[in-house]
Short mmCIF file of C-alpha atoms in Angstrom, two decimals:
data_model
loop_
_atom_site.label_atom_id
_atom_site.label_comp_id
_atom_site.label_asym_id
_atom_site.label_seq_id
_atom_site.Cartn_x
_atom_site.Cartn_y
_atom_site.Cartn_z
CA MET A 15 79.68 42.08 148.34
CA HIS A 16 83.09 41.20 146.96
CA ILE A 17 84.63 37.96 148.12
CA VAL A 18 88.42 38.09 148.26
CA ASP A 19 91.11 35.64 147.20
CA GLY A 20 91.90 32.86 149.61
CA ALA A 21 88.55 32.80 151.38
CA LEU A 22 86.79 30.15 149.31
CA SER A 23 87.57 26.49 148.76
CA ASN A 24 88.93 25.34 145.38
CA PRO A 25 85.75 23.60 144.15
CA VAL A 26 83.70 26.77 144.74
CA VAL A 27 86.29 28.95 142.98
CA ILE A 28 86.61 26.61 139.99
CA GLY A 29 82.86 26.06 139.74
CA GLY A 30 82.35 29.80 139.81
CA ALA A 31 84.91 30.39 137.07
CA VAL A 32 83.35 27.76 134.79
CA ALA A 33 79.83 29.07 135.37
CA ALA A 34 80.99 32.64 134.72
CA ALA A 35 82.69 31.64 131.47
CA GLY A 36 79.48 29.95 130.32
CA GLY A 37 77.34 32.95 131.26
CA ILE A 38 79.69 35.38 129.53
CA ALA A 39 79.68 33.25 126.37
CA LEU A 40 75.87 33.17 126.35
CA GLY A 41 75.72 36.91 127.01
CA LEU A 42 78.13 37.69 124.18
CA ARG A 43 75.99 35.73 121.76
CA ALA A 44 73.19 38.20 122.55
CA LEU A 45 75.47 41.07 121.56
CA PRO A 46 76.07 41.64 117.86
CA LEU A 47 78.68 44.36 117.17
CA GLU A 48 75.86 46.74 116.25
CA ARG A 49 74.76 46.73 119.90
CA ILE A 50 78.22 46.99 121.44
CA PRO A 51 78.07 50.80 121.71
CA ALA A 52 74.78 50.68 123.61
CA ALA A 53 75.98 47.91 125.93
CA GLY A 54 79.38 49.56 126.39
CA VAL A 55 78.05 53.01 127.29
CA LEU A 56 75.46 51.46 129.63
CA SER A 57 78.22 49.36 131.17
CA ALA A 58 80.14 52.56 131.91
CA ALA A 59 76.94 54.09 133.32
CA PHE A 60 76.49 51.17 135.71
CA PHE A 61 80.14 51.41 136.70
CA VAL A 62 79.72 55.08 137.61
CA ALA A 63 76.37 54.44 139.32
CA SER A 64 77.99 51.78 141.50
CA LEU A 65 80.28 54.47 142.92
CA ILE A 66 77.37 56.57 144.21
CA HIS A 67 77.14 56.48 147.97
CA VAL A 68 73.61 56.62 149.32
CA PRO A 69 73.15 57.53 152.97
CA ILE A 70 71.32 55.01 155.12
CA GLY A 71 71.03 55.97 158.77
CA PRO A 72 74.40 57.05 160.15
CA SER A 73 76.28 55.10 157.46
CA SER A 74 76.17 54.95 153.68
CA VAL A 75 76.18 52.16 151.12
CA HIS A 76 77.24 52.03 147.52
CA LEU A 77 74.83 50.74 144.92
CA ILE A 78 75.13 47.59 142.85
CA LEU A 79 72.00 47.98 140.71
CA ASN A 80 72.32 44.55 139.12
CA GLY A 81 68.52 44.32 138.99
CA LEU A 82 68.35 47.44 136.83
CA ALA A 83 71.19 46.08 134.70
CA GLY A 84 69.21 42.90 134.10
CA LEU A 85 66.05 44.85 133.23
CA ILE A 86 67.87 46.97 130.66
CA LEU A 87 70.46 44.55 129.29
CA GLY A 88 68.96 41.06 129.66
CA TRP A 89 71.55 38.36 128.96
CA ALA A 90 74.07 41.03 127.99
CA ALA A 91 74.19 41.96 131.71
CA PHE A 92 76.50 38.99 132.24
CA PRO A 93 79.52 40.20 130.21
CA THR A 94 78.72 43.81 131.14
CA LEU A 95 78.86 43.22 134.88
CA PHE A 96 81.94 41.02 134.41
CA VAL A 97 83.75 43.91 132.73
CA GLY A 98 82.79 46.16 135.62
CA LEU A 99 84.12 43.70 138.19
CA LEU A 100 87.31 43.13 136.19
CA LEU A 101 88.03 46.86 136.01
CA GLN A 102 87.25 47.28 139.72
CA ALA A 103 89.64 44.47 140.65
CA VAL A 104 92.46 45.66 138.40
CA PHE A 105 92.31 49.40 139.01
CA PHE A 106 90.72 49.70 142.47
CA GLY A 107 91.81 46.47 144.09
CA PHE A 108 88.24 45.47 145.01
CA GLY A 109 87.71 41.73 144.91
CA GLY A 110 90.43 39.48 143.56
CA VAL A 111 91.77 37.42 140.68
CA THR A 112 90.78 33.82 141.26
CA VAL A 113 87.41 34.81 142.76
CA LEU A 114 86.48 36.94 139.73
CA GLY A 115 84.41 34.04 138.38
CA ILE A 116 82.33 33.42 141.49
CA ASN A 117 81.87 37.16 142.09
CA THR A 118 80.60 37.55 138.53
CA VAL A 119 78.15 34.68 138.94
CA ASN A 120 76.86 36.04 142.25
CA ILE A 121 76.15 39.46 140.77
CA ALA A 122 75.32 38.75 137.12
CA LEU A 123 73.23 35.59 137.41
CA PRO A 124 70.53 37.29 139.56
CA ALA A 125 70.58 40.19 137.09
CA VAL A 126 69.92 37.87 134.15
CA LEU A 127 67.23 35.90 136.03
CA VAL A 128 65.42 39.06 137.06
CA GLY A 129 65.78 40.37 133.51
CA LEU A 130 64.24 37.24 132.03
CA ALA A 131 61.33 37.36 134.46
CA PHE A 132 60.50 41.09 134.50
CA ARG A 133 61.96 42.69 131.37
CA PRO A 134 59.15 41.70 129.00
CA LEU A 135 56.54 43.10 131.44
CA ILE A 136 57.95 46.63 131.81
CA PRO A 137 57.21 48.13 128.37
CA ARG A 138 53.70 46.66 128.47
CA SER A 139 52.62 48.13 131.81
CA GLY A 140 51.89 51.72 132.81
CA PRO A 141 54.53 53.84 134.58
CA ALA A 142 53.29 53.12 138.11
CA MET A 143 53.06 49.38 137.51
CA ALA A 144 56.46 49.41 135.78
CA ALA A 145 57.97 51.18 138.79
CA LEU A 146 56.48 48.59 141.13
CA LEU A 147 57.80 45.73 139.00
CA GLY A 148 61.16 47.48 138.80
CA GLY A 149 61.28 47.81 142.56
CA VAL A 150 60.53 44.13 143.05
CA ALA A 151 63.13 43.21 140.42
CA GLY A 152 65.77 45.43 142.03
CA ALA A 153 65.17 44.04 145.51
CA LEU A 154 65.00 40.46 144.28
CA ALA A 155 68.26 40.71 142.34
CA ILE A 156 70.22 42.03 145.30
CA ALA A 157 68.59 39.49 147.63
CA LEU A 158 69.69 36.69 145.29
CA THR A 159 73.18 38.15 145.14
CA THR A 160 73.42 38.22 148.93
CA LEU A 161 72.11 34.68 149.01
CA GLY A 162 74.71 33.66 146.42
CA VAL A 163 77.51 35.14 148.52
CA ALA A 164 76.17 33.38 151.61
CA VAL A 165 75.91 30.05 149.79
CA SER A 166 79.44 30.38 148.35
CA LEU A 167 80.74 30.89 151.88
CA MET A 168 78.69 28.04 153.32
CA LEU A 169 79.84 25.63 150.60
CA THR A 170 83.39 26.47 151.60
CA GLY A 171 83.05 25.44 155.21
CA GLN A 172 80.99 25.36 158.38
CA GLU A 173 83.14 28.07 159.94
CA PHE A 174 81.55 30.65 157.62
CA LEU A 175 77.98 29.74 158.59
CA THR A 176 77.66 32.54 161.15
CA ALA A 177 79.28 35.06 158.80
CA ALA A 178 76.93 34.02 156.00
CA HIS A 179 73.87 34.49 158.22
CA LEU A 180 75.08 37.87 159.45
CA ILE A 181 75.88 39.04 155.91
CA PHE A 182 72.35 38.24 154.82
CA VAL A 183 70.73 39.98 157.78
CA ALA A 184 73.03 43.00 157.48
CA HIS A 185 72.02 43.38 153.85
CA LEU A 186 68.26 43.50 154.44
CA PRO A 187 68.23 47.34 154.51
CA VAL A 188 70.40 47.37 151.38
CA ILE A 189 67.90 45.09 149.63
CA ALA A 190 65.05 47.47 150.48
CA LEU A 191 67.10 50.48 149.39
CA GLU A 192 68.12 48.97 146.05
CA GLY A 193 64.52 48.00 145.38
CA LEU A 194 63.30 51.51 146.13
CA LEU A 195 65.94 53.18 143.97
CA THR A 196 65.49 50.75 141.09
CA GLY A 197 61.75 51.38 141.23
CA PHE A 198 62.21 55.15 140.94
CA ALA A 199 64.83 54.74 138.23
CA VAL A 200 62.42 52.58 136.22
CA LEU A 201 59.61 55.06 136.81
CA LEU A 202 61.66 57.89 135.34
CA ALA A 203 63.06 55.86 132.46
CA ARG A 204 59.64 54.44 131.61
CA LYS A 205 58.22 57.98 131.35
CA VAL A 206 61.16 59.68 129.62
CA LYS A 207 62.47 56.93 127.37
CA PRO A 208 60.44 53.71 127.20
CA ASP A 209 62.83 52.40 124.51
CA LEU A 210 65.46 51.89 127.18
CA PHE A 211 63.96 48.52 128.06
CA THR A 212 63.68 47.35 124.48
CA ALA A 213 66.85 48.85 122.97
CA LEU A 214 68.82 45.67 123.49
CA GLN A 215 65.90 43.33 123.08
CA GLY A 216 65.18 40.76 120.45
CA THR A 217 68.66 39.57 121.16
CA GLY A 218 68.00 37.30 124.11
CA THR A 219 68.79 33.63 123.67
CA MET B 21 91.85 55.22 136.44
CA ALA B 22 91.96 55.29 140.20
CA HIS B 23 91.01 58.95 140.23
CA VAL B 24 87.41 57.89 139.68
CA LEU B 25 87.34 56.96 143.36
CA SER B 26 88.76 60.21 144.61
CA ASN B 27 87.69 63.46 143.09
CA GLY B 28 90.89 64.17 141.20
CA ASP B 29 90.59 65.57 137.73
CA THR B 30 93.00 63.31 135.87
CA VAL B 31 91.77 62.17 132.49
CA LEU B 32 91.82 58.59 131.31
CA THR B 33 94.89 59.00 129.11
CA ASP B 34 96.94 60.18 132.07
CA THR B 35 96.57 57.05 134.11
CA GLY B 36 99.06 54.29 134.58
CA ALA B 37 102.74 54.47 135.45
CA GLU B 38 103.72 53.65 131.89
CA HIS B 39 105.23 57.10 131.45
CA SER B 40 107.43 56.83 134.50
CA ALA B 41 110.46 54.84 133.43
CA SER B 42 109.84 51.98 135.83
CA ARG B 43 111.36 48.56 135.35
CA LEU B 44 107.99 46.83 135.24
CA GLY B 45 106.45 49.38 132.89
CA ALA B 46 108.84 48.31 130.13
CA LEU B 47 107.61 44.71 130.22
CA ASP B 48 105.22 43.25 127.67
CA PRO B 49 101.65 43.78 128.98
CA ARG B 50 100.76 40.19 128.10
CA VAL B 51 103.61 38.93 130.28
CA ARG B 52 102.41 41.16 133.12
CA ILE B 53 98.84 39.82 132.91
CA LEU B 54 99.99 36.21 132.83
CA ALA B 55 102.42 36.85 135.69
CA ALA B 56 99.66 38.33 137.88
CA LEU B 57 97.45 35.35 137.08
CA ALA B 58 100.19 32.80 137.85
CA PHE B 59 101.01 34.60 141.10
CA ALA B 60 97.34 34.65 142.14
CA ILE B 61 96.79 30.95 141.48
CA THR B 62 100.00 29.96 143.27
CA THR B 63 99.28 32.17 146.28
CA VAL B 64 95.74 30.86 146.66
CA ALA B 65 97.15 27.33 146.64
CA LEU B 66 99.53 28.12 149.53
CA ASP B 67 98.42 27.06 153.01
CA THR B 68 101.10 27.90 155.54
CA LEU B 69 101.83 31.21 157.23
CA PRO B 70 105.58 31.37 156.33
CA ALA B 71 104.87 30.76 152.63
CA LEU B 72 102.03 33.29 152.59
CA SER B 73 104.19 35.88 154.35
CA ALA B 74 106.87 35.30 151.70
CA ALA B 75 104.21 35.78 149.01
CA LEU B 76 103.19 39.11 150.54
CA ALA B 77 106.87 40.10 150.72
CA THR B 78 107.16 39.30 147.00
CA ALA B 79 104.14 41.47 146.29
CA LEU B 80 105.65 44.33 148.32
CA SER B 81 108.96 44.09 146.46
CA LEU B 82 107.08 44.20 143.15
CA LEU B 83 105.37 47.36 144.43
CA ALA B 84 108.77 48.87 145.22
CA LEU B 85 110.08 47.89 141.75
CA SER B 86 107.05 49.36 140.00
CA ARG B 87 107.67 52.84 141.45
CA LEU B 88 103.96 53.12 141.93
CA PRO B 89 103.28 55.69 144.67
CA ALA B 90 103.38 53.33 147.65
CA MET B 91 101.12 55.14 150.08
CA PRO B 92 97.98 55.57 147.91
CA THR B 93 98.29 51.99 146.68
CA LEU B 94 98.60 50.58 150.17
CA LYS B 95 95.71 52.78 151.26
CA ARG B 96 93.55 51.32 148.50
CA VAL B 97 94.49 47.80 149.61
CA ALA B 98 93.67 48.78 153.20
CA MET B 99 90.24 49.87 151.97
CA MET B 100 89.65 46.33 150.75
CA ASP B 101 90.83 45.03 154.13
CA GLY B 102 88.18 47.21 155.74
CA PHE B 103 85.51 45.36 153.78
CA ILE B 104 86.67 41.89 154.83
CA LEU B 105 87.69 42.75 158.38
CA PHE B 106 84.24 41.85 159.66
CA MET B 107 84.33 38.37 158.17
CA LEU B 108 87.89 37.78 159.36
CA ALA B 109 87.09 38.95 162.89
CA LEU B 110 84.36 36.32 163.12
CA LEU B 111 86.59 33.42 162.10
CA PRO B 112 88.41 32.84 165.42
CA PHE B 113 85.00 32.35 167.05
CA THR B 114 83.59 29.97 164.45
CA VAL B 115 86.51 27.65 163.74
CA PRO B 116 86.69 24.87 166.37
CA GLY B 117 90.01 24.33 168.17
CA ASP B 118 92.10 25.36 171.17
CA ALA B 119 90.78 28.44 172.92
CA ILE B 120 92.83 31.62 173.31
CA PHE B 121 90.23 33.58 175.28
CA THR B 122 86.48 33.68 175.71
CA LEU B 123 84.22 36.57 174.78
CA TRP B 124 80.63 36.51 176.06
CA GLY B 125 80.82 32.76 176.32
CA TYR B 126 82.25 32.26 172.82
CA PRO B 127 85.80 30.90 172.74
CA ALA B 128 88.25 32.34 170.19
CA THR B 129 90.57 29.68 168.82
CA TRP B 130 94.16 29.68 167.58
CA GLN B 131 93.10 27.70 164.51
CA GLY B 132 90.49 30.30 163.60
CA LEU B 133 92.96 33.12 164.10
CA ALA B 134 95.45 31.34 161.83
CA ARG B 135 92.77 30.89 159.16
CA ALA B 136 91.84 34.58 159.33
CA ILE B 137 95.49 35.64 159.00
CA GLU B 138 95.95 33.24 156.06
CA ILE B 139 93.00 34.75 154.20
CA GLY B 140 94.17 38.27 154.96
CA LEU B 141 97.69 37.56 153.70
CA THR B 142 96.45 35.84 150.53
CA ALA B 143 93.97 38.57 149.65
CA ASN B 144 96.50 41.36 150.21
CA ALA B 145 99.33 39.67 148.30
CA VAL B 146 97.15 38.89 145.27
CA VAL B 147 95.46 42.29 145.07
CA LEU B 148 98.74 44.14 145.53
CA THR B 149 100.38 42.16 142.72
CA LEU B 150 97.40 42.65 140.46
CA MET B 151 97.47 46.39 141.03
CA THR B 152 101.22 46.70 140.47
CA LEU B 153 101.48 44.44 137.43
CA VAL B 154 98.16 45.06 135.66
CA GLY B 155 96.65 48.12 137.36
CA THR B 156 99.58 50.30 136.24
CA MET B 157 98.74 49.67 132.59
CA GLU B 158 97.00 52.15 130.40
CA PRO B 159 93.40 50.78 130.41
CA VAL B 160 93.42 50.71 126.61
CA THR B 161 96.65 48.71 126.60
CA LEU B 162 94.97 46.22 128.92
CA GLY B 163 92.21 45.75 126.34
CA HIS B 164 94.67 45.18 123.51
CA ALA B 165 96.77 42.80 125.58
CA LEU B 166 93.69 40.77 126.56
CA TYR B 167 92.75 40.56 122.88
CA ARG B 168 96.23 39.25 122.02
CA LEU B 169 95.73 36.68 124.78
CA LYS B 170 92.74 35.32 122.87
CA THR B 171 89.95 36.99 124.85
CA PRO B 172 86.78 37.04 122.69
CA GLU B 173 86.76 40.11 120.47
CA THR B 174 83.24 41.18 121.50
CA LEU B 175 84.20 41.13 125.17
CA VAL B 176 87.30 43.25 124.48
CA HIS B 177 85.22 45.79 122.54
CA LEU B 178 82.70 45.92 125.36
CA MET B 179 85.54 46.58 127.77
CA MET B 180 87.09 49.27 125.57
CA PHE B 181 83.75 51.06 125.33
CA THR B 182 83.31 50.85 129.09
CA ILE B 183 86.80 52.24 129.70
CA ARG B 184 86.25 55.02 127.19
CA TYR B 185 82.95 56.17 128.64
CA ILE B 186 83.49 55.81 132.38
CA GLU B 187 85.17 59.21 132.59
CA VAL B 188 82.60 60.84 130.25
CA LEU B 189 79.67 59.53 132.28
CA ARG B 190 81.34 60.35 135.56
CA GLN B 191 81.55 63.97 134.44
CA GLU B 192 77.87 63.78 133.51
CA TYR B 193 77.05 62.33 136.92
CA LEU B 194 78.99 65.11 138.65
CA ARG B 195 77.09 67.70 136.57
CA LEU B 196 73.77 66.18 137.62
CA ARG B 197 74.88 66.13 141.25
CA ALA B 198 75.98 69.78 141.00
CA ALA B 199 72.58 70.65 139.51
CA MET B 200 70.88 68.88 142.42
CA LYS B 201 73.11 70.65 144.92
CA VAL B 202 72.38 74.17 143.64
CA ARG B 203 68.70 73.33 144.04
CA GLY B 204 69.31 72.61 147.70
CA PHE B 205 69.49 68.80 147.66
CA ARG B 206 71.11 67.37 150.78
CA PRO B 207 71.22 63.57 150.90
CA GLY B 208 69.73 61.98 154.01
CA THR B 209 67.79 58.94 155.10
CA ASN B 210 64.38 59.92 153.78
CA TRP B 211 61.88 59.23 151.01
CA HIS B 212 62.74 62.40 149.12
CA SER B 213 66.47 61.58 148.99
CA TYR B 214 65.86 58.05 147.78
CA ARG B 215 63.45 59.21 145.12
CA SER B 216 65.98 61.79 143.96
CA PHE B 217 68.77 59.19 143.83
CA GLY B 218 66.50 56.83 141.91
CA TYR B 219 65.66 59.53 139.36
CA LEU B 220 69.37 60.37 139.15
CA VAL B 221 70.23 56.77 138.29
CA GLY B 222 67.34 56.55 135.81
CA MET B 223 68.44 59.78 134.15
CA MET B 224 72.02 58.49 133.86
CA MET B 225 70.75 55.38 132.06
CA VAL B 226 68.53 57.40 129.71
CA ARG B 227 71.42 59.71 128.84
CA ALA B 228 73.75 56.74 128.39
CA ILE B 229 71.50 55.02 125.87
CA GLU B 230 70.91 58.28 124.00
CA ARG B 231 74.63 58.90 123.88
CA SER B 232 75.19 55.39 122.56
CA GLU B 233 72.74 56.06 119.72
CA ARG B 234 74.76 59.11 118.72
CA VAL B 235 78.00 57.13 119.01
CA LEU B 236 76.67 54.38 116.76
CA GLY B 237 75.47 57.00 114.27
CA ALA B 238 78.90 58.61 114.24
CA MET B 239 80.58 55.24 113.80
CA LYS B 240 78.34 54.32 110.88
CA CYS B 241 78.97 57.71 109.29
CA ARG B 242 82.67 56.90 109.31
CA GLY B 243 82.18 53.57 107.64
CA PHE B 244 81.67 51.23 110.60
CA SER B 245 81.11 47.85 109.00
CA GLY B 246 80.66 45.66 112.06
CA ARG B 247 84.34 45.19 112.70
CA ILE B 248 86.57 47.27 114.94
CA ARG B 249 90.30 46.96 114.51
CA LEU B 250 92.69 46.63 117.37
CA LEU B 251 96.02 48.01 116.20
CA HIS B 252 98.41 47.52 119.12
CA ASP B 253 101.09 44.92 118.63
CA PHE B 254 103.34 43.64 121.37
CA ARG B 255 106.81 42.19 121.34
CA THR B 256 108.44 40.12 124.04
CA THR B 257 112.05 40.99 124.77
CA ARG B 258 114.89 39.52 126.82
CA ALA B 259 113.73 41.56 129.80
CA ASP B 260 110.39 39.74 129.59
CA ALA B 261 112.09 36.35 129.49
CA LEU B 262 114.24 37.32 132.45
CA PHE B 263 111.20 38.49 134.40
CA ALA B 264 109.28 35.31 133.57
CA ILE B 265 112.16 33.09 134.67
CA THR B 266 112.67 35.04 137.92
CA LEU B 267 108.97 34.94 138.76
CA THR B 268 108.74 31.21 138.01
CA ALA B 269 111.71 30.61 140.32
CA ILE B 270 110.04 32.67 143.07
CA LEU B 271 106.74 30.83 142.69
CA LEU B 272 108.50 27.44 142.83
CA ALA B 273 110.36 28.59 145.94
CA LEU B 274 107.06 29.62 147.53
CA ILE B 275 105.56 26.20 146.82
CA ALA B 276 108.69 24.46 148.21
CA LEU B 277 108.51 26.61 151.35
CA ASP B 278 104.84 25.73 151.72
CA LEU B 279 105.52 22.00 151.41
CA THR B 280 108.38 21.97 153.93
CA TRP B 281 106.33 23.73 156.61
CA ARG B 282 103.20 21.68 156.16
#
């Protein structure tokens, strides 16, 4: 899911950086210092969760879980996922420097959108319904991310058109998997600790 | 912090090459961050193969100077190459131009091959420099340096918390996985595995938020007033100035090389 340096055209890279800066600023406004510990520990949790490899057929994929991040964190998912990507780039070498902005937008914007749409519904519905909504949110977020990556490539040039198509098709199983896992994660969290979805709430802009 | 990827048992405070007396480790962290950024922007702006090769050579010499263990670092970079290989392999077939050979009726072109090599060189040079200049820092130092570079305070605190708790939560994750394993869990492509993984992720989030409540309680108990202080102070020295001048000269040379070959 990471785009590397040098692949995208300058307008896409600059547009991505500007959009990311705006999203991070909005997200930080939703985070008073009182809520930094909650957001910080959850950010670490998402970082660790993204290293889990889940088998799928003969291969395995690692999770992104941006849908779940949006459901739990709302707007705060933007700076949180940015921090994760920054640490991954610096210490693991995944991604790049100039593309950090566009990568953040592609992963965090779907998270925030899904959060805005589904987060208020989760605490109100029963566990089974919450799990279903969570599953839809998880699948939708990753689908939008894949779409974002494809669009960033297509905006760069015609030569990436085939790659963009293939990336989307290749990610269809991942979309289903993320949806399924997010659904089960929401089911458990909704039963064990319903506060999880409201802990950072009342802070959205 | 790279041990998170492998299963080494290094703790967070042991990361970074700061302790090894490397030339780069003595530089001001702020200078190293800005240098990595300047190098990245310059390299992305380069368009010709000779200039990009020179950029990669620069990155490799920085790696040699940093005394970072070369093999693991290069292996990590190769891992990134594995991810993008697929996209690069498609390029010769999708960029129009003069054909080299034809595969199942699709011609591969020289222009596409050149474009793929350009992207590969850029990505490798930038990531390698980032890992040698910034990735060798103590993660906490990185936070302080970013703060001194006028990064919003809230964002820095968020990052510091993330850095602090990654290792703690990774241990918790490994404990949960061990608990699953002793109960006979073997991951596979089936409903049961996916449900178990979903519950695992949900449980990690529940434990994370509960931990954060305790952390906030402990902070308040010690007089947390809504401000966290960042104590590190940095000083630029002559070595920093020398490094900055050398790097600027190299970057200008790269741009000149790029323009002459265009």
